[in-house]
Amino acid sequence: MPGNGDGTFQQPLVTLPLFGATSVADFNGDGKTDVALVDVASTGTVSLFLSNGDGTFQPASSFAVGAGPWAVAATDLNQDKAPDLVVTNSADGTVSVLLNATGADFSISASSPTPGTVSRGQSSTSTVTLAHLNSFDKPVALSCSVQPAQSATCSINPSSITFDSTGNATATLTVNTGSATASLGPQRHNSDTGQFLWPVAGFALLGAGLGSRRSIRQKLVVCISSAVLFGGLIFQSACGGSGGPGSTTYTITITGTSASTQHSTTVSLIVR
């Protein structure tokens, strides 16, 4: 029943179909309070309802315990920052201990680079965001790499983070694309053979067209065609071929490492 903040409550959002003891805790480390319930009439299970964060819950997951479960409590028994479950079983006089497999962990993500497309020699930045799960409190070392590893580098500041009181941390990724004169992408050039054929074709056409038996009109057409061919050669030389530097998409991988725990994420940057 959602509270109104004055000691009164709204109507129930959901009624869970079990009767028995209850314990509440964040069992999956997502910052939302979940509910563990035992049904005294069950054959030996405890049910876990993960919260949606709005007062409703996901369908129950059931875990086997002893016969006639009666009471349940949540506490961190193995010091991994994740709440475990202890269930007392009245029918067989036993205690069941369920260790939480989630454990303390962290997540990592990165925003799209700004700007998302740059020219050679420019740089772009991205915000790297980390969040802890189940009060992960160890420092995380950050590193990055660029593929293809050609005239582009990356750096992260700071290179090691600790989580704040809210369980979050941020760092800045910077991608440098090298000097403006460096070629960051594949270039397309006409072959030497192609460049050689332009003047050869022009001279051949000009020589064939200026024979003594040609009419003045025919010779004029040949001269114009030859001029076009020579003009193409000059234009090609001035522009360095038909291709030139093309755009390249770089993939930057950001990795967070803390002892044996490691997670990574990627972003893409277009360089023209």
mmCIF file of C-alpha atoms in Angstrom:
data_model
loop_
_atom_site.group_PDB
_atom_site.id
_atom_site.type_symbol
_atom_site.label_atom_id
_atom_site.label_comp_id
_atom_site.label_asym_id
_atom_site.label_seq_id
_atom_site.Cartn_x
_atom_site.Cartn_y
_atom_site.Cartn_z
ATOM 1 C CA MET A 1 0.000 0.000 0.000
ATOM 2 C CA PRO A 2 1.709 3.255 -1.110
ATOM 3 C CA GLY A 3 2.127 5.668 1.789
ATOM 4 C CA ASN A 4 0.742 9.199 1.708
ATOM 5 C CA GLY A 5 3.432 10.453 4.078
ATOM 6 C CA ASP A 6 0.975 11.331 6.841
ATOM 7 C CA GLY A 7 0.381 7.923 8.400
ATOM 8 C CA THR A 8 -2.320 6.935 5.918
ATOM 9 C CA PHE A 9 -2.081 4.699 2.880
ATOM 10 C CA GLN A 10 -3.509 4.328 -0.587
ATOM 11 C CA GLN A 11 -5.286 1.242 -1.807
ATOM 12 C CA PRO A 12 -3.056 -1.822 -2.384
ATOM 13 C CA LEU A 13 -1.388 -1.891 -5.788
ATOM 14 C CA VAL A 14 -0.965 -5.650 -5.712
ATOM 15 C CA THR A 15 -1.891 -8.587 -3.490
ATOM 16 C CA LEU A 16 0.724 -11.331 -3.354
ATOM 17 C CA PRO A 17 -0.851 -14.804 -3.330
ATOM 18 C CA LEU A 18 1.019 -16.203 -0.311
ATOM 19 C CA PHE A 19 0.500 -16.415 3.424
ATOM 20 C CA GLY A 20 3.464 -16.378 5.749
ATOM 21 C CA ALA A 21 6.502 -14.473 6.931
ATOM 22 C CA THR A 22 8.042 -11.643 4.899
ATOM 23 C CA SER A 23 11.475 -10.085 4.526
ATOM 24 C CA VAL A 24 12.370 -7.106 2.344
ATOM 25 C CA ALA A 25 15.755 -6.190 0.826
ATOM 26 C CA ASP A 26 17.363 -5.293 -2.498
ATOM 27 C CA PHE A 27 18.218 -8.822 -3.590
ATOM 28 C CA ASN A 28 19.405 -8.091 -7.146
ATOM 29 C CA GLY A 29 21.299 -4.852 -6.505
ATOM 30 C CA ASP A 30 19.199 -2.585 -8.725
ATOM 31 C CA GLY A 31 18.333 -0.120 -5.973
ATOM 32 C CA LYS A 32 14.732 -1.317 -5.622
ATOM 33 C CA THR A 33 13.317 -3.066 -2.560
ATOM 34 C CA ASP A 34 12.243 -6.638 -3.253
ATOM 35 C CA VAL A 35 10.104 -8.997 -1.170
ATOM 36 C CA ALA A 36 10.835 -12.554 0.004
ATOM 37 C CA LEU A 37 7.867 -14.563 1.273
ATOM 38 C CA VAL A 38 7.370 -18.026 2.739
ATOM 39 C CA ASP A 39 4.064 -19.832 2.540
ATOM 40 C CA VAL A 40 3.455 -21.891 5.660
ATOM 41 C CA ALA A 41 1.136 -24.133 3.665
ATOM 42 C CA SER A 42 3.708 -24.836 0.948
ATOM 43 C CA THR A 43 5.652 -28.044 0.481
ATOM 44 C CA GLY A 44 8.962 -26.270 1.096
ATOM 45 C CA THR A 45 9.654 -23.133 -0.953
ATOM 46 C CA VAL A 46 10.453 -19.466 -0.468
ATOM 47 C CA SER A 47 9.232 -17.031 -3.118
ATOM 48 C CA LEU A 48 11.147 -13.941 -4.253
ATOM 49 C CA PHE A 49 9.291 -11.028 -5.849
ATOM 50 C CA LEU A 50 11.626 -8.564 -7.602
ATOM 51 C CA SER A 51 10.367 -4.982 -7.508
ATOM 52 C CA ASN A 52 9.540 -2.862 -10.543
ATOM 53 C CA GLY A 53 10.184 0.248 -8.466
ATOM 54 C CA ASP A 54 6.581 1.488 -8.603
ATOM 55 C CA GLY A 55 4.956 -0.669 -5.948
ATOM 56 C CA THR A 56 4.399 -3.613 -8.293
ATOM 57 C CA PHE A 57 6.474 -6.757 -8.708
ATOM 58 C CA GLN A 58 7.663 -9.237 -11.279
ATOM 59 C CA PRO A 59 6.355 -12.831 -11.206
ATOM 60 C CA ALA A 60 7.737 -14.843 -8.302
ATOM 61 C CA SER A 61 10.859 -16.998 -8.439
ATOM 62 C CA SER A 62 10.686 -19.997 -6.072
ATOM 63 C CA PHE A 63 13.602 -21.620 -4.208
ATOM 64 C CA ALA A 64 13.526 -24.904 -2.327
ATOM 65 C CA VAL A 65 13.957 -24.883 1.450
ATOM 66 C CA GLY A 66 13.033 -27.340 4.234
ATOM 67 C CA ALA A 67 9.601 -28.679 5.110
ATOM 68 C CA GLY A 68 7.074 -26.236 6.520
ATOM 69 C CA PRO A 69 8.947 -22.923 6.148
ATOM 70 C CA TRP A 70 7.857 -20.591 8.907
ATOM 71 C CA ALA A 71 10.091 -17.520 9.153
ATOM 72 C CA VAL A 72 12.481 -15.745 6.798
ATOM 73 C CA ALA A 73 15.209 -13.129 7.317
ATOM 74 C CA ALA A 74 17.547 -11.277 4.956
ATOM 75 C CA THR A 75 21.165 -10.547 5.880
ATOM 76 C CA ASP A 76 24.609 -10.576 4.273
ATOM 77 C CA LEU A 77 26.089 -13.838 5.548
ATOM 78 C CA ASN A 78 29.207 -14.093 3.361
ATOM 79 C CA GLN A 79 30.188 -10.398 3.271
ATOM 80 C CA ASP A 80 29.804 -9.920 -0.472
ATOM 81 C CA LYS A 81 27.492 -6.897 -0.114
ATOM 82 C CA ALA A 82 24.460 -8.900 -1.270
ATOM 83 C CA PRO A 83 21.620 -9.914 1.107
ATOM 84 C CA ASP A 84 21.202 -13.663 1.637
ATOM 85 C CA LEU A 85 18.150 -15.495 3.007
ATOM 86 C CA VAL A 86 17.734 -17.555 6.167
ATOM 87 C CA VAL A 87 14.563 -19.633 6.478
ATOM 88 C CA THR A 88 13.435 -21.629 9.525
ATOM 89 C CA ASN A 89 11.466 -24.777 8.730
ATOM 90 C CA SER A 90 8.957 -25.842 11.391
ATOM 91 C CA ALA A 91 8.017 -29.267 9.991
ATOM 92 C CA ASP A 92 11.517 -30.765 10.009
ATOM 93 C CA GLY A 93 13.252 -28.494 12.538
ATOM 94 C CA THR A 94 15.912 -27.222 10.126
ATOM 95 C CA VAL A 95 17.303 -23.890 8.946
ATOM 96 C CA SER A 96 17.838 -23.225 5.235
ATOM 97 C CA VAL A 97 20.528 -20.770 4.119
ATOM 98 C CA LEU A 98 20.243 -19.348 0.596
ATOM 99 C CA LEU A 99 23.318 -17.426 -0.568
ATOM 100 C CA ASN A 100 22.661 -14.624 -3.031
ATOM 101 C CA ALA A 101 24.405 -15.322 -6.343
ATOM 102 C CA THR A 102 24.254 -11.672 -7.456
ATOM 103 C CA GLY A 103 27.059 -10.416 -5.233
ATOM 104 C CA ALA A 104 28.613 -6.981 -5.336
ATOM 105 C CA ASP A 105 29.259 -5.767 -8.862
ATOM 106 C CA PHE A 106 29.211 -2.663 -11.051
ATOM 107 C CA SER A 107 27.870 -1.616 -14.440
ATOM 108 C CA ILE A 108 29.551 0.612 -17.031
ATOM 109 C CA SER A 109 28.164 2.635 -19.943
ATOM 110 C CA ALA A 110 29.266 5.523 -22.150
ATOM 111 C CA SER A 111 27.413 8.298 -23.929
ATOM 112 C CA SER A 112 27.712 8.836 -27.668
ATOM 113 C CA PRO A 113 30.805 10.923 -28.492
ATOM 114 C CA THR A 114 30.337 14.664 -28.903
ATOM 115 C CA PRO A 115 30.685 15.528 -31.710
ATOM 116 C CA GLY A 116 29.847 12.185 -33.288
ATOM 117 C CA THR A 117 31.618 13.037 -36.545
ATOM 118 C CA VAL A 118 34.921 14.919 -36.642
ATOM 119 C CA SER A 119 37.533 15.946 -39.162
ATOM 120 C CA ARG A 120 41.102 14.780 -39.008
ATOM 121 C CA GLY A 121 43.055 16.525 -36.280
ATOM 122 C CA GLN A 122 39.978 17.150 -34.126
ATOM 123 C CA SER A 123 38.958 15.404 -30.889
ATOM 124 C CA SER A 124 35.710 14.137 -29.391
ATOM 125 C CA THR A 125 34.589 13.348 -25.834
ATOM 126 C CA SER A 126 32.204 10.936 -24.126
ATOM 127 C CA THR A 127 30.975 10.591 -20.548
ATOM 128 C CA VAL A 128 31.656 7.198 -18.972
ATOM 129 C CA THR A 129 29.167 6.298 -16.224
ATOM 130 C CA LEU A 130 29.587 3.549 -13.632
ATOM 131 C CA ALA A 131 27.029 2.392 -11.070
ATOM 132 C CA HIS A 132 27.486 -0.089 -8.268
ATOM 133 C CA LEU A 133 25.336 -3.101 -7.535
ATOM 134 C CA ASN A 134 24.902 -4.234 -3.942
ATOM 135 C CA SER A 135 27.157 -1.499 -2.547
ATOM 136 C CA PHE A 136 30.250 -2.358 -4.580
ATOM 137 C CA ASP A 137 32.905 -0.238 -2.840
ATOM 138 C CA LYS A 138 36.210 -1.129 -4.510
ATOM 139 C CA PRO A 139 38.125 1.218 -6.855
ATOM 140 C CA VAL A 140 37.735 0.562 -10.574
ATOM 141 C CA ALA A 141 40.613 1.100 -13.023
ATOM 142 C CA LEU A 142 39.563 2.436 -16.436
ATOM 143 C CA SER A 143 41.301 1.871 -19.762
ATOM 144 C CA CYS A 144 40.412 2.288 -23.436
ATOM 145 C CA SER A 145 41.480 1.104 -26.865
ATOM 146 C CA VAL A 146 40.722 2.165 -30.454
ATOM 147 C CA GLN A 147 40.092 -0.027 -33.492
ATOM 148 C CA PRO A 148 41.384 0.248 -36.115
ATOM 149 C CA ALA A 149 44.536 1.411 -34.320
ATOM 150 C CA GLN A 150 45.536 3.921 -36.989
ATOM 151 C CA SER A 151 46.275 7.581 -36.226
ATOM 152 C CA ALA A 152 43.731 7.764 -33.387
ATOM 153 C CA THR A 153 44.274 7.517 -29.640
ATOM 154 C CA CYS A 154 42.081 7.624 -26.541
ATOM 155 C CA SER A 155 42.448 8.540 -22.881
ATOM 156 C CA ILE A 156 40.219 8.493 -19.770
ATOM 157 C CA ASN A 157 40.272 11.000 -16.931
ATOM 158 C CA PRO A 158 40.377 9.946 -14.168
ATOM 159 C CA SER A 159 41.860 6.547 -14.945
ATOM 160 C CA SER A 160 40.697 5.125 -11.598
ATOM 161 C CA ILE A 161 37.398 5.866 -9.838
ATOM 162 C CA THR A 162 35.621 5.170 -6.561
ATOM 163 C CA PHE A 163 31.862 5.310 -6.138
ATOM 164 C CA ASP A 164 30.204 8.234 -4.371
ATOM 165 C CA SER A 165 27.555 8.007 -1.663
ATOM 166 C CA THR A 166 24.844 7.417 -4.269
ATOM 167 C CA GLY A 167 26.725 4.501 -5.809
ATOM 168 C CA ASN A 168 27.702 6.318 -9.008
ATOM 169 C CA ALA A 169 30.900 7.539 -10.651
ATOM 170 C CA THR A 170 31.812 9.267 -13.918
ATOM 171 C CA ALA A 171 34.891 9.818 -16.055
ATOM 172 C CA THR A 172 35.612 11.550 -19.369
ATOM 173 C CA LEU A 173 36.751 9.689 -22.469
ATOM 174 C CA THR A 174 38.716 11.754 -25.008
ATOM 175 C CA VAL A 175 39.476 10.517 -28.520
ATOM 176 C CA ASN A 176 42.218 12.309 -30.475
ATOM 177 C CA THR A 177 42.278 11.759 -34.221
ATOM 178 C CA GLY A 178 45.897 12.676 -34.931
ATOM 179 C CA SER A 179 47.252 15.505 -37.041
ATOM 180 C CA ALA A 180 45.255 17.054 -39.840
ATOM 181 C CA THR A 181 47.818 15.863 -42.398
ATOM 182 C CA ALA A 182 47.560 12.222 -41.372
ATOM 183 C CA SER A 183 45.404 9.938 -43.440
ATOM 184 C CA LEU A 184 42.890 8.304 -41.091
ATOM 185 C CA GLY A 185 41.014 6.285 -43.654
ATOM 186 C CA PRO A 186 41.569 4.283 -46.785
ATOM 187 C CA GLN A 187 42.338 6.333 -49.856
ATOM 188 C CA ARG A 188 41.343 5.579 -53.389
ATOM 189 C CA HIS A 189 43.809 6.478 -56.119
ATOM 190 C CA ASN A 190 43.647 5.903 -59.823
ATOM 191 C CA SER A 191 46.256 3.439 -60.926
ATOM 192 C CA ASP A 192 49.397 4.622 -62.743
ATOM 193 C CA THR A 193 48.095 2.867 -65.821
ATOM 194 C CA GLY A 194 44.887 4.896 -65.733
ATOM 195 C CA GLN A 195 46.774 8.153 -65.357
ATOM 196 C CA PHE A 196 49.072 7.234 -68.258
ATOM 197 C CA LEU A 197 46.166 6.412 -70.581
ATOM 198 C CA TRP A 198 44.737 9.927 -70.413
ATOM 199 C CA PRO A 199 47.577 11.643 -72.397
ATOM 200 C CA VAL A 200 48.113 8.616 -74.661
ATOM 201 C CA ALA A 201 44.463 8.624 -75.663
ATOM 202 C CA GLY A 202 44.554 12.374 -76.233
ATOM 203 C CA PHE A 203 47.637 12.303 -78.466
ATOM 204 C CA ALA A 204 46.347 9.273 -80.403
ATOM 205 C CA LEU A 205 43.028 10.925 -81.053
ATOM 206 C CA LEU A 206 44.649 14.197 -81.995
ATOM 207 C CA GLY A 207 47.098 12.552 -84.381
ATOM 208 C CA ALA A 208 44.417 10.450 -86.024
ATOM 209 C CA GLY A 209 42.090 13.387 -86.429
ATOM 210 C CA LEU A 210 44.543 15.786 -88.016
ATOM 211 C CA GLY A 211 45.281 13.684 -91.085
ATOM 212 C CA SER A 212 45.315 15.559 -94.363
ATOM 213 C CA ARG A 213 42.220 13.774 -95.661
ATOM 214 C CA ARG A 214 39.956 14.913 -92.816
ATOM 215 C CA SER A 215 37.480 17.704 -93.369
ATOM 216 C CA ILE A 216 37.694 20.899 -91.382
ATOM 217 C CA ARG A 217 34.573 19.924 -89.416
ATOM 218 C CA GLN A 218 35.999 16.518 -88.516
ATOM 219 C CA LYS A 219 39.288 18.082 -87.445
ATOM 220 C CA LEU A 220 37.374 20.532 -85.230
ATOM 221 C CA VAL A 221 35.487 17.683 -83.505
ATOM 222 C CA VAL A 222 38.758 15.812 -82.899
ATOM 223 C CA CYS A 223 40.406 18.907 -81.427
ATOM 224 C CA ILE A 224 37.514 19.455 -79.022
ATOM 225 C CA SER A 225 37.561 15.802 -77.928
ATOM 226 C CA SER A 226 41.312 15.946 -77.372
ATOM 227 C CA ALA A 227 40.885 19.082 -75.281
ATOM 228 C CA VAL A 228 38.368 17.265 -73.091
ATOM 229 C CA LEU A 229 40.825 14.405 -72.554
ATOM 230 C CA PHE A 230 43.665 16.738 -71.661
ATOM 231 C CA GLY A 231 41.349 18.706 -69.379
ATOM 232 C CA GLY A 232 40.503 15.477 -67.560
ATOM 233 C CA LEU A 233 44.206 14.820 -67.053
ATOM 234 C CA ILE A 234 44.757 18.279 -65.591
ATOM 235 C CA PHE A 235 41.698 17.984 -63.310
ATOM 236 C CA GLN A 236 42.812 14.563 -62.119
ATOM 237 C CA SER A 237 46.291 15.817 -61.301
ATOM 238 C CA ALA A 238 44.948 18.837 -59.453
ATOM 239 C CA CYS A 239 42.506 16.802 -57.375
ATOM 240 C CA GLY A 240 44.845 13.947 -56.640
ATOM 241 C CA GLY A 241 42.656 11.279 -58.214
ATOM 242 C CA SER A 242 38.973 10.517 -57.933
ATOM 243 C CA GLY A 243 39.026 9.281 -54.351
ATOM 244 C CA GLY A 244 40.965 11.104 -51.656
ATOM 245 C CA PRO A 245 40.671 10.427 -47.926
ATOM 246 C CA GLY A 246 37.415 8.669 -47.051
ATOM 247 C CA SER A 247 35.577 8.498 -43.735
ATOM 248 C CA THR A 248 36.502 5.873 -41.157
ATOM 249 C CA THR A 249 34.371 4.595 -38.282
ATOM 250 C CA TYR A 250 36.404 3.946 -35.153
ATOM 251 C CA THR A 251 35.224 1.691 -32.335
ATOM 252 C CA ILE A 252 36.426 2.703 -28.886
ATOM 253 C CA THR A 253 36.249 0.084 -26.124
ATOM 254 C CA ILE A 254 36.160 1.298 -22.506
ATOM 255 C CA THR A 255 37.019 -1.304 -19.874
ATOM 256 C CA GLY A 256 36.576 -1.150 -16.108
ATOM 257 C CA THR A 257 38.583 -3.570 -13.960
ATOM 258 C CA SER A 258 38.487 -4.205 -10.228
ATOM 259 C CA ALA A 259 40.346 -7.317 -9.053
ATOM 260 C CA SER A 260 38.714 -10.232 -10.920
ATOM 261 C CA THR A 261 35.633 -8.215 -11.923
ATOM 262 C CA GLN A 262 35.740 -6.658 -15.389
ATOM 263 C CA HIS A 263 33.126 -5.049 -17.625
ATOM 264 C CA SER A 264 33.382 -3.089 -20.868
ATOM 265 C CA THR A 265 31.319 -0.971 -23.229
ATOM 266 C CA THR A 266 31.890 0.524 -26.698
ATOM 267 C CA VAL A 267 31.191 3.743 -28.592
ATOM 268 C CA SER A 268 31.704 4.669 -32.250
ATOM 269 C CA LEU A 269 33.244 7.777 -33.809
ATOM 270 C CA ILE A 270 33.266 8.780 -37.489
ATOM 271 C CA VAL A 271 36.384 10.581 -38.747
ATOM 272 C CA ARG A 272 36.418 12.279 -42.146
#
